[in-house]
mmCIF file of C-alpha atoms in Angstrom:
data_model
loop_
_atom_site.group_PDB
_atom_site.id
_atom_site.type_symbol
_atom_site.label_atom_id
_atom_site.label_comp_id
_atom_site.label_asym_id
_atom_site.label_seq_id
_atom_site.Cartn_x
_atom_site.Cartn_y
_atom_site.Cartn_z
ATOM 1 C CA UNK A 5 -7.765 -22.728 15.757
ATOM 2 C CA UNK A 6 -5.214 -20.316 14.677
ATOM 3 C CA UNK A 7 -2.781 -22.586 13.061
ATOM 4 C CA UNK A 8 -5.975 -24.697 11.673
ATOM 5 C CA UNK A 9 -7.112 -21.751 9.609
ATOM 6 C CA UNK A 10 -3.507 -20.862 8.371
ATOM 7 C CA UNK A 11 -3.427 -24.394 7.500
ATOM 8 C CA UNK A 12 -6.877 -24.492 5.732
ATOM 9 C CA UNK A 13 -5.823 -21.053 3.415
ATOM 10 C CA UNK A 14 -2.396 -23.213 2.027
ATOM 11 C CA UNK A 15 -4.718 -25.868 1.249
ATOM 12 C CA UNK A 16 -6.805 -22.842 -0.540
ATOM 13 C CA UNK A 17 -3.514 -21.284 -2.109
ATOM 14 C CA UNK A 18 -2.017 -24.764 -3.267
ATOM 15 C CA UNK A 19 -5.356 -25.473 -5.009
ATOM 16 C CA UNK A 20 -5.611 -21.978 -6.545
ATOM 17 C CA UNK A 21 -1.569 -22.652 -7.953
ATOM 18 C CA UNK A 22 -2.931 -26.224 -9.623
ATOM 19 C CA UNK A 23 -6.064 -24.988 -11.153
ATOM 20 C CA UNK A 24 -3.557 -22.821 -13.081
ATOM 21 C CA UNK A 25 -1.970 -25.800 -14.488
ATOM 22 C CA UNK A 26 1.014 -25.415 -12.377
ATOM 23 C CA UNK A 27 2.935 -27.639 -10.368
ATOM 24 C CA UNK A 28 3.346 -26.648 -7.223
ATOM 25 C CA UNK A 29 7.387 -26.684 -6.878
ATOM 26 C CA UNK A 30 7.469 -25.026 -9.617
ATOM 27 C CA UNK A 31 5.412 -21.690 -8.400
ATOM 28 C CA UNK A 32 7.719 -21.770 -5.292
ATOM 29 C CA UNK A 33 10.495 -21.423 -7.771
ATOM 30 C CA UNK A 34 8.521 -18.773 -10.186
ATOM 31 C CA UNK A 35 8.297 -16.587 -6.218
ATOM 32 C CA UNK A 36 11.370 -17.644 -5.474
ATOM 33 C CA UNK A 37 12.712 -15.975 -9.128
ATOM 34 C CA UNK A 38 10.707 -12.765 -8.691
ATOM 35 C CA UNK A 39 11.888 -12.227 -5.296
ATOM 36 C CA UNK A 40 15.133 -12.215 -6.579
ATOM 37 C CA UNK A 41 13.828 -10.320 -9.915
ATOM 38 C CA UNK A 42 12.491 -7.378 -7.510
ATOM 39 C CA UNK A 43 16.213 -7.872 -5.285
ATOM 40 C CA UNK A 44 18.049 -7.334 -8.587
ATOM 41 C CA UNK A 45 15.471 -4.406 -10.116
ATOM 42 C CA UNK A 46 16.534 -2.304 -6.606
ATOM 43 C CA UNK A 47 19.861 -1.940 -7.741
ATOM 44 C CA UNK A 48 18.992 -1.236 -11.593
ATOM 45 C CA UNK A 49 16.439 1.265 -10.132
ATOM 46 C CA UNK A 50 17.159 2.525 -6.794
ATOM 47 C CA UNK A 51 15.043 5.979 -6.543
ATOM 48 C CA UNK A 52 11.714 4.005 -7.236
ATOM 49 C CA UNK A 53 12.506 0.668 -6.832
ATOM 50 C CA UNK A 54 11.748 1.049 -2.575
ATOM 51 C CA UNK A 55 8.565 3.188 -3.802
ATOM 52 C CA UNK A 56 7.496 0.087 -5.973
ATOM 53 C CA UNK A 57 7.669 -2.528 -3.469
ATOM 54 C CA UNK A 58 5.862 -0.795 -0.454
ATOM 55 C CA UNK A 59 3.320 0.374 -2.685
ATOM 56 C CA UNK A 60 2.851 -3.340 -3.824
ATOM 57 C CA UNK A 61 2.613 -4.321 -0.512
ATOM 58 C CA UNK A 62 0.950 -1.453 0.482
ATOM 59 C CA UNK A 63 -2.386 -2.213 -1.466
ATOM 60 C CA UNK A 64 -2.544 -6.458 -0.977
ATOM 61 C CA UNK A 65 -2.585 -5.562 2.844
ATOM 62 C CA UNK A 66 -5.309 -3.269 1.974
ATOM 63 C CA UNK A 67 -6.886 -5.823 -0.181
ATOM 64 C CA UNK A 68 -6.882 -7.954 3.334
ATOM 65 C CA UNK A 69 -8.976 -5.554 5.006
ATOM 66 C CA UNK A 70 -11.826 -5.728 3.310
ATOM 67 C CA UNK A 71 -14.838 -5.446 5.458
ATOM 68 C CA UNK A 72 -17.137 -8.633 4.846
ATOM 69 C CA UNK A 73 -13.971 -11.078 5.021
ATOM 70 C CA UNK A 74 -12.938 -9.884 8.361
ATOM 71 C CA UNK A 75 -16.600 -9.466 9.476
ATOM 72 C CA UNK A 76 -16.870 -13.466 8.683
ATOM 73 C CA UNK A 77 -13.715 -13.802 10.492
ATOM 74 C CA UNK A 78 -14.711 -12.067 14.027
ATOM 75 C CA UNK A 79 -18.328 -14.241 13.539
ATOM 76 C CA UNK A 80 -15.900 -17.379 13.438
ATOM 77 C CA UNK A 81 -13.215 -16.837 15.612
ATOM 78 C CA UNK A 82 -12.846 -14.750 18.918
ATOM 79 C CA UNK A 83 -11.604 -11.173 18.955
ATOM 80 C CA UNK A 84 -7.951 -12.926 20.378
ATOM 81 C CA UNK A 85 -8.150 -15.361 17.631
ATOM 82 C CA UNK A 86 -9.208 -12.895 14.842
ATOM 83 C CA UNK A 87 -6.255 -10.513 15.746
ATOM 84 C CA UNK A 88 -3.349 -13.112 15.560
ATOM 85 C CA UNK A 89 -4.699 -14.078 12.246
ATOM 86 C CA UNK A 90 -4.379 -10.742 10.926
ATOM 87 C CA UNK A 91 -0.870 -10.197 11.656
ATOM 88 C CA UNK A 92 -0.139 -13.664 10.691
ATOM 89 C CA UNK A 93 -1.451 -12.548 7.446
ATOM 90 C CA UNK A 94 0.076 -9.890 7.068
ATOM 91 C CA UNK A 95 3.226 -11.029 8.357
ATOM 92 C CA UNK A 96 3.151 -13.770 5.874
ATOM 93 C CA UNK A 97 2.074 -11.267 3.006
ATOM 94 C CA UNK A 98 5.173 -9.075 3.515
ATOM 95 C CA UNK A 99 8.326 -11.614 4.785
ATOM 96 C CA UNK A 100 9.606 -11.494 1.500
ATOM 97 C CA UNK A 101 9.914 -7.550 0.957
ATOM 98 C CA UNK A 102 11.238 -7.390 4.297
ATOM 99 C CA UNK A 103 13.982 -9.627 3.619
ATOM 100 C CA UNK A 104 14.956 -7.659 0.223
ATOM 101 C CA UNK A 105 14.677 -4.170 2.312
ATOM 102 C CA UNK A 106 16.837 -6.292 4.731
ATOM 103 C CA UNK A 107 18.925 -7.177 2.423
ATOM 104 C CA UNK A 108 19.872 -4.195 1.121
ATOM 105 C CA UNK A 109 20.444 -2.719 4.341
ATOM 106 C CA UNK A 110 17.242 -0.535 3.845
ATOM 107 C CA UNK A 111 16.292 -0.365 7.264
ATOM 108 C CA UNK A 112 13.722 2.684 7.561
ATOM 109 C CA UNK A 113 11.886 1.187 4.427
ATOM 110 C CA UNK A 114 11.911 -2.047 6.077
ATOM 111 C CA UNK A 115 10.923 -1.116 9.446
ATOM 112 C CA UNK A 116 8.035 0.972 7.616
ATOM 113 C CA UNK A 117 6.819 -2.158 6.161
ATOM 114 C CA UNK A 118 6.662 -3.902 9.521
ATOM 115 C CA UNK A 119 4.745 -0.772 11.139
ATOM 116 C CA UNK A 120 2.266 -0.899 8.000
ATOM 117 C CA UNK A 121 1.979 -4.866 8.321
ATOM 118 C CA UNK A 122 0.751 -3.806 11.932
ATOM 119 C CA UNK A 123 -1.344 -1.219 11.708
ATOM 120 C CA UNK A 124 -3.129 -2.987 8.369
ATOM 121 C CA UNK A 125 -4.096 -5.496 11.008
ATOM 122 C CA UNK A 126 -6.473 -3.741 13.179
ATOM 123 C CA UNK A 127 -8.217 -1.794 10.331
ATOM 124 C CA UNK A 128 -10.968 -2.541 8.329
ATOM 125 C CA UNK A 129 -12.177 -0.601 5.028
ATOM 126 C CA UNK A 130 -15.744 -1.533 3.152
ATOM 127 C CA UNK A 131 -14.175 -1.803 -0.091
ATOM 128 C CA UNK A 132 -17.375 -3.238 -1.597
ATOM 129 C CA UNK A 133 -20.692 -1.678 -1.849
ATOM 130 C CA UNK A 134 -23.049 0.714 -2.708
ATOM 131 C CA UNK A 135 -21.922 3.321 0.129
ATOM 132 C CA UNK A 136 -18.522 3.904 -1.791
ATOM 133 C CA UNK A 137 -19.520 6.318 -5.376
ATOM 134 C CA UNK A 138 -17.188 5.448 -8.111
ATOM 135 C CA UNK A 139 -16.775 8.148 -11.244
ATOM 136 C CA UNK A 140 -18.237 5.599 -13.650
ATOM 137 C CA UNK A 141 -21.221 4.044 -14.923
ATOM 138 C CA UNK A 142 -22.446 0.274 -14.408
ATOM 139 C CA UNK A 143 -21.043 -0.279 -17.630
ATOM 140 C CA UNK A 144 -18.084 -2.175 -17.520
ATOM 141 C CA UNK A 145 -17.313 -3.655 -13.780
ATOM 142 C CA UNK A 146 -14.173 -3.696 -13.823
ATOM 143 C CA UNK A 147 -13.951 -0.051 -12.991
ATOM 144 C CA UNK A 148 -16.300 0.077 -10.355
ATOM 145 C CA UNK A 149 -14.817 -3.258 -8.496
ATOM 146 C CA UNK A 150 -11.241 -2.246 -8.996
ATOM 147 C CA UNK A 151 -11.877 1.485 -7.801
ATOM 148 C CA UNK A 152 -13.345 0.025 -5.236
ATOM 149 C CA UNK A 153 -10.800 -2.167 -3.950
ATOM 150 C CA UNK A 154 -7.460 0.283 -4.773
ATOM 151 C CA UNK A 155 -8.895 3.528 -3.743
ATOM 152 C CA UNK A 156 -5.964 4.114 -0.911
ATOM 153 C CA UNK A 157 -3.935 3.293 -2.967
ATOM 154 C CA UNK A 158 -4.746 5.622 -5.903
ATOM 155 C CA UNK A 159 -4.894 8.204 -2.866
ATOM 156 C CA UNK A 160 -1.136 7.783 -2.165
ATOM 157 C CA UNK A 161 -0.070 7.639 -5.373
ATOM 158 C CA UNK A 162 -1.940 10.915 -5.866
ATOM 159 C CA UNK A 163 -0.369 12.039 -2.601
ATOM 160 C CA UNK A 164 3.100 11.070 -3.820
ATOM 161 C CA UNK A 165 2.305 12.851 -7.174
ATOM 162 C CA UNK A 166 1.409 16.179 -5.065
ATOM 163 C CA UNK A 167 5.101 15.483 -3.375
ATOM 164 C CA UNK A 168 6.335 15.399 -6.708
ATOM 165 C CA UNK A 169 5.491 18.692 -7.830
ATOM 166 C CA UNK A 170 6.062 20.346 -4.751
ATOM 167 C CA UNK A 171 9.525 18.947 -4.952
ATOM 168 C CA UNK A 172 10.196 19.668 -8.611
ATOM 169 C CA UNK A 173 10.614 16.034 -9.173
ATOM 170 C CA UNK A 174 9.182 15.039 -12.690
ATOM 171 C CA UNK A 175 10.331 11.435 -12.701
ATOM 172 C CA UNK A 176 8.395 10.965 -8.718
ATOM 173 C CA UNK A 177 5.358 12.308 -10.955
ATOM 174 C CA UNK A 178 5.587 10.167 -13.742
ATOM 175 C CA UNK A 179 6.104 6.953 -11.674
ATOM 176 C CA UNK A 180 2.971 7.304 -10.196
ATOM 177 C CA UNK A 181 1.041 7.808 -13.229
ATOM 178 C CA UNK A 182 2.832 4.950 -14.502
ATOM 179 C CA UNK A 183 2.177 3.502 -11.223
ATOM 180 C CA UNK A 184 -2.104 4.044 -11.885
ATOM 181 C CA UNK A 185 -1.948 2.792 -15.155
ATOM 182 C CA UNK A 186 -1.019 -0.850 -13.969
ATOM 183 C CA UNK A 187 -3.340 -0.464 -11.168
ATOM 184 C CA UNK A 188 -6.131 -0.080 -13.981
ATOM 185 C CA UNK A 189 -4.400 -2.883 -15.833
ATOM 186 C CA UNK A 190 -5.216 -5.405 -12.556
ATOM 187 C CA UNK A 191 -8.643 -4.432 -12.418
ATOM 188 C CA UNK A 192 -8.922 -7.168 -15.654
ATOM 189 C CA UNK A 193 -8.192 -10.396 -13.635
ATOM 190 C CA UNK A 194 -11.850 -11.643 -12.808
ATOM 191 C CA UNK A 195 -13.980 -12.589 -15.234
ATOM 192 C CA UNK A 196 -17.666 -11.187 -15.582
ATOM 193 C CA UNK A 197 -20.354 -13.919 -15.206
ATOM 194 C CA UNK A 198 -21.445 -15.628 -18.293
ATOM 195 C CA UNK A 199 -24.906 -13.983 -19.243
ATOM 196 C CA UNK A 200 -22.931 -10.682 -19.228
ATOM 197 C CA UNK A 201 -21.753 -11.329 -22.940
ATOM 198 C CA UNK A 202 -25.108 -13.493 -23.581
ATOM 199 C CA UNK A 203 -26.770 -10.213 -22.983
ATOM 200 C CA UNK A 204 -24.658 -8.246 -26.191
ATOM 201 C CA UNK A 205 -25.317 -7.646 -29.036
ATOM 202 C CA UNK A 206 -21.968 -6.918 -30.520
ATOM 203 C CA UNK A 207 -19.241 -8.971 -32.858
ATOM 204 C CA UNK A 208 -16.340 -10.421 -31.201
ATOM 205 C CA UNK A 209 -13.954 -7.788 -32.311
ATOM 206 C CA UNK A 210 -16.844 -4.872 -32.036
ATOM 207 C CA UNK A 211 -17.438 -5.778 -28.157
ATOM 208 C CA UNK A 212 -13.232 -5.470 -27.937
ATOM 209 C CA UNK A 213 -13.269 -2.496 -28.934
ATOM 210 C CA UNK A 214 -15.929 -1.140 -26.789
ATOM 211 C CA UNK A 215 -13.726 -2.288 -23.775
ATOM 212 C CA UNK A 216 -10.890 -0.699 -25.128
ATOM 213 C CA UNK A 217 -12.746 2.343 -25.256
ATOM 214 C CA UNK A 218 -14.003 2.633 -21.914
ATOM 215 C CA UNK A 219 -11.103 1.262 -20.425
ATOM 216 C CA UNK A 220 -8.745 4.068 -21.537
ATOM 217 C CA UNK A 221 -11.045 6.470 -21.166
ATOM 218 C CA UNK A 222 -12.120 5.578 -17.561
ATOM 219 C CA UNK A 223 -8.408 4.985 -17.071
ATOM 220 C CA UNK A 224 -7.585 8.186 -18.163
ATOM 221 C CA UNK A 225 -9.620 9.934 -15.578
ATOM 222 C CA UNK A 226 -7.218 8.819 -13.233
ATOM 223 C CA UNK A 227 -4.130 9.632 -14.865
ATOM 224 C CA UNK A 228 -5.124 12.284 -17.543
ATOM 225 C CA UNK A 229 -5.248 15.392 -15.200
ATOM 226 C CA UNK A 230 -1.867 14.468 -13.994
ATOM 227 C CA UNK A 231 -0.171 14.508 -17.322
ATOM 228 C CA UNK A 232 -1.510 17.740 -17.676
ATOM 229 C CA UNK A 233 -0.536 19.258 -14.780
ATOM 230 C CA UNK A 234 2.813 17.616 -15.350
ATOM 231 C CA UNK A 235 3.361 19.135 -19.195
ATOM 232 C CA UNK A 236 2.300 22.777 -17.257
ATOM 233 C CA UNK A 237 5.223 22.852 -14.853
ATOM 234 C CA UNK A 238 7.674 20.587 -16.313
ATOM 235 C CA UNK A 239 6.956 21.569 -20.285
ATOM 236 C CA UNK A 240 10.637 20.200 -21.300
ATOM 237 C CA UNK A 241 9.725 16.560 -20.409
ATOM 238 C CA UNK A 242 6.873 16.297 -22.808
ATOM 239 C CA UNK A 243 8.041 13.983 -24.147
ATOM 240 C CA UNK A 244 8.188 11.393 -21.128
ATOM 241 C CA UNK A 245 4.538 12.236 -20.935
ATOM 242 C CA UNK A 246 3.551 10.767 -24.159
ATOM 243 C CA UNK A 247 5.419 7.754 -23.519
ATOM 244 C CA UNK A 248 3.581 6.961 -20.562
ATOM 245 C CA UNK A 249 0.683 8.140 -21.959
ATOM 246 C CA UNK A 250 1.213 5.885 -24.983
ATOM 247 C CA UNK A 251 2.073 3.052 -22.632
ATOM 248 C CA UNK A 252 -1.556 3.433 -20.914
ATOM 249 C CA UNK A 253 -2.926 3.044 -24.970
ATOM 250 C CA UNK A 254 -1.483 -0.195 -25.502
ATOM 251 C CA UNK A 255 -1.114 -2.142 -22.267
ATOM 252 C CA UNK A 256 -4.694 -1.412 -20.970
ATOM 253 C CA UNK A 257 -5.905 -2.848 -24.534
ATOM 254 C CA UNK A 258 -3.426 -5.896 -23.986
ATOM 255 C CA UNK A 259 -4.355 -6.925 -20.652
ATOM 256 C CA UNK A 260 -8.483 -6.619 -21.449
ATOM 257 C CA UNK A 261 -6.854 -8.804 -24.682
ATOM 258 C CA UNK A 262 -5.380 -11.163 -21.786
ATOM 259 C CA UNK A 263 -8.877 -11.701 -19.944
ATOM 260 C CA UNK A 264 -10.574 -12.987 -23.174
ATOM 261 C CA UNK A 265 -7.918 -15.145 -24.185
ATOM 262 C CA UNK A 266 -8.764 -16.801 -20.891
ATOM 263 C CA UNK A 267 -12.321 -16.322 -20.481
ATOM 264 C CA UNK A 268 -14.798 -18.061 -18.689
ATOM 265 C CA UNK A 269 -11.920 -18.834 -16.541
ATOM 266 C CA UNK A 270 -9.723 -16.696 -14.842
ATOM 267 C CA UNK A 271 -6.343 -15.361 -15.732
ATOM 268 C CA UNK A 272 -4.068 -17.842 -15.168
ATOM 269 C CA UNK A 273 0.239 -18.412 -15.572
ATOM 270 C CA UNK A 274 0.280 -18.255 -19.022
ATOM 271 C CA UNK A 275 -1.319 -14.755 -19.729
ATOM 272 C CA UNK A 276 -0.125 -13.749 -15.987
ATOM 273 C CA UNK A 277 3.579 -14.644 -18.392
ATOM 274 C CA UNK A 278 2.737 -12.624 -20.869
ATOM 275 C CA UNK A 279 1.906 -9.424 -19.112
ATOM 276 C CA UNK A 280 5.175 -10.127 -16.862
ATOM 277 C CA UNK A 281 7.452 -10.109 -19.864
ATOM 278 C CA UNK A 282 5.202 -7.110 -21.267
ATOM 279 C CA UNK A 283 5.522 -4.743 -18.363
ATOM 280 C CA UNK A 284 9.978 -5.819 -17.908
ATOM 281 C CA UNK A 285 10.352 -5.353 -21.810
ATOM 282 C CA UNK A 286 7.389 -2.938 -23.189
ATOM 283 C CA UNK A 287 8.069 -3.192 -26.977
ATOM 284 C CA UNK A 288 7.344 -6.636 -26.861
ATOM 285 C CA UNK A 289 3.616 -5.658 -26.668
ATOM 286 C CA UNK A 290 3.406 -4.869 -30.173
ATOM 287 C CA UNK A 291 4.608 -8.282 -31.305
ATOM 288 C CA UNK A 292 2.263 -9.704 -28.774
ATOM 289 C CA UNK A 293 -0.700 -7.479 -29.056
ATOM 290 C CA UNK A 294 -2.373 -9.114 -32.432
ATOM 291 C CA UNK A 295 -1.173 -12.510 -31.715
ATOM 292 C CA UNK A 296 -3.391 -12.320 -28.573
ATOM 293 C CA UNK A 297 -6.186 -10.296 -29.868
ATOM 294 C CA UNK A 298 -6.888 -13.000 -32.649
ATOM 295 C CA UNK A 299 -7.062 -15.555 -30.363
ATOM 296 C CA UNK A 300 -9.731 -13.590 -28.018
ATOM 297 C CA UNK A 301 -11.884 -13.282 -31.143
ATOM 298 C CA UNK A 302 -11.667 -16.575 -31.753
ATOM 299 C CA UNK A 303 -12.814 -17.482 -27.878
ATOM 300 C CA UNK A 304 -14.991 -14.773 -27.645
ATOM 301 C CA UNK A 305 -17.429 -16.010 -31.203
ATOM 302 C CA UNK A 306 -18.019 -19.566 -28.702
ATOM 303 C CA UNK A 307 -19.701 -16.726 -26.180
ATOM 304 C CA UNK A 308 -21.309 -13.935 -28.009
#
């Protein structure tokens, strides 16, 4: 049953890779590059490099415990069954990290990962639904679903923030604002239903805007009072600040950009690209930024 299941989500993930258009060696390659990518950014950037890569794998094993997708799992399998899946899961999700930490003889991080990998497997966290309040209004979703499926991991980077003040450590602080900001950036990968847009009453380039709007601002609820707190006690690194702070103003903008290139579908490689080579080499967002928001407008009039 086990190894039926495992078999049945490859089938799942190999169709997911050829919707995007593509082939299937060629993904194993792309994951084979950005395993070696993330092996190769650990030596560039040591101090937050290990932070980076649990954190990643810290929220897609949270992402795994979401309530009704286990729930369907117990109904189908028995409580035996149900827990070897999980840890295969899990296992599966974070082999590769494991082998970088091992790899660079990172042994504590690595053997953290393991014990997280565990532990993620008997938990389960309602990360949908109306028992969890969210700060914002109905208006967008994107908020609301993302905040809902990242809030332990905005926690920890809060509670690595707090660690970062109490340690006098302004760069800890700023890497986990920076950190929030591309957690708000993910919360753009699934598209809103159809009648959404059918329902507005704005212009292409009007109804951009108004998601640019609320995006920043929601996303600057999150990582606004931070800053703040961060200009108070460390008033000499202002200017690292407004970098991230301007970073939030144009990547946020991009990736909504990003969604309605691709919209009705989902984000696929070729935007997925795009905000790759945007978050290793940020300037390139301003050479990107109108080139993509023209051709949103254009998808966007065969909507509105």
């Amino acid at each position: 049953m086990v190894s039926n299941y495992l078999k049945l989500q490859y089938k799942l993930l190999v169709r997911h890779i050829k919707a995007t258009g593509l082939p299937v060696p060629i993904a194993y390659l792309l994951l084979f590059g950005l395993c070696y990518l993330s092996y190769y950014a650990l030596f560039q950037y040591p101090n937050f490099g290990y932070y980076a890569l649990i954190l990643g794998n810290f929220q897609l094993l949270f992402l795994l415990t979401e309530k009704n997708r286990n729930d369907f799992l117990k109904n189908i399998f028995s409580r035996r069954d149900f827990y070897k899946i999980r840890l295969w899961e899990n296992a599966l999700v974070v082999i590769p990290s494991f082998v970088i930490l091992l790899l660079h003889s990172h042994w504590p991080y690595a053997l953290f990962l393991i014990v997280l990998a565990v532990l993620f497997s008997f938990l389960t966290f309602k990360a949908f639904g109306k028992s969890i309040p969210t700060p914002f209004a109905k208006k967008p979703f994107e908020f609301i679903i993302g905040f809902r499926r990242s809030y332990l991991l905005l926690i920890v980077l809060y509670l690595l923030a707090g660690i970062g003040f109490y340690a006098a450590n302004p760069n800890l602080v700023l890497f986990c604002v920076a950190c929030i900001g591309i957690t708000c950036v993910l919360f753009y990968q699934l598209p809103e239903p159809i009648f959404y847009l059918w329902n507005q009453n704005n212009t292409p380039s009007g109804f951009l805007m108004r998601k640019f709007r609320r995006g920043i601002l929601q996303c600057l609820l999150f990582a606004f009072p931070l800053l703040l707190i961060y200009v108070f006690f460390f008033p000499a690194a202002l200017f690292n600040a407004c970098i991230v702070l301007g970073g939030i103003f144009f990547l946020l903008p991009f990736a909504i950009t990003l969604k309605y290139v691709a919209y009705p579908r989902e984000i696929n490689f070729p935007e997925g690209f795009a905000l790759i080579l945007c978050f290793s080499f940020y300037p390139l967002i301003l050479a990107l930024l109108p080139f993509y928001y023209i051709k949103a407008i254009n998808n966007l009039k065969n909507h509105l």
